[in-house]
């Protein structure tokens, strides 16, 4: 017999995106992140914005409010390009 792929299954691709290779300019960093992936959760973004927050003295919330939009999806907050 043959097997048919489930229509709901999607291929998963991983991209290596080292934080230290991203721009230290917040605008450029967020541009790269949102080109790579349309929507991010807070847990996914923290590793990429933690150093920016430390360097600018702002909070993660302030950084995200300035450079992204947030929406609720399935009970989770998701950040997208502003």
XYZ file of C-alpha atoms in Angstrom:
82
model
C 0.000 0.000 0.000
C 0.926 3.631 -0.278
C 0.832 6.322 2.363
C -0.677 9.719 1.745
C 0.710 12.797 3.470
C -1.704 14.520 5.812
C -2.710 17.924 4.388
C -2.289 19.503 7.836
C 1.362 18.470 8.095
C 3.901 21.147 7.290
C 7.593 20.812 6.688
C 9.624 22.406 9.442
C 12.794 24.267 8.574
C 15.239 25.621 11.094
C 17.435 28.622 10.436
C 20.576 29.345 12.390
C 20.290 32.958 13.531
C 23.068 33.778 16.012
C 22.278 36.845 18.101
C 25.856 38.111 18.029
C 25.769 38.408 14.231
C 22.702 40.657 14.195
C 22.943 44.433 14.064
C 23.196 46.306 17.353
C 20.820 48.909 15.893
C 17.334 47.923 17.152
C 15.550 48.919 13.910
C 17.850 46.776 11.769
C 17.722 43.854 14.186
C 13.915 43.799 14.258
C 13.822 44.090 10.439
C 15.982 40.973 10.132
C 13.970 39.071 12.728
C 10.614 39.848 11.099
C 11.955 39.000 7.638
C 13.043 35.644 9.010
C 9.743 34.933 10.755
C 6.501 36.913 10.664
C 5.382 36.381 14.259
C 7.399 35.786 17.428
C 6.441 35.011 21.016
C 8.111 36.825 23.895
C 10.103 33.702 24.794
C 11.422 33.517 21.232
C 12.395 37.210 21.121
C 14.096 37.556 24.506
C 17.434 36.036 23.404
C 17.550 38.471 20.474
C 16.655 41.652 22.384
C 18.208 41.035 25.798
C 21.555 42.632 24.883
C 19.832 45.593 23.190
C 17.819 46.181 26.348
C 20.953 46.088 28.477
C 22.808 48.482 26.149
C 19.978 51.010 25.821
C 18.723 50.886 29.407
C 15.152 50.332 28.241
C 12.930 47.418 29.211
C 11.981 44.525 26.967
C 8.403 45.809 26.963
C 9.510 49.293 25.846
C 11.686 47.827 23.100
C 8.858 45.622 21.830
C 6.275 48.431 21.981
C 8.557 50.653 19.893
C 9.565 48.083 17.265
C 6.636 45.656 16.965
C 2.896 45.166 17.161
C 1.368 42.589 19.470
C -1.710 40.466 18.942
C -3.250 37.497 20.723
C -3.181 34.133 18.952
C -4.497 31.036 20.719
C -4.148 32.782 24.074
C -0.520 33.768 23.469
C 0.831 37.204 22.680
C 2.566 37.293 19.285
C 4.789 40.130 18.086
C 4.867 41.170 14.424
C 6.431 43.932 12.340
C 5.239 47.458 13.114
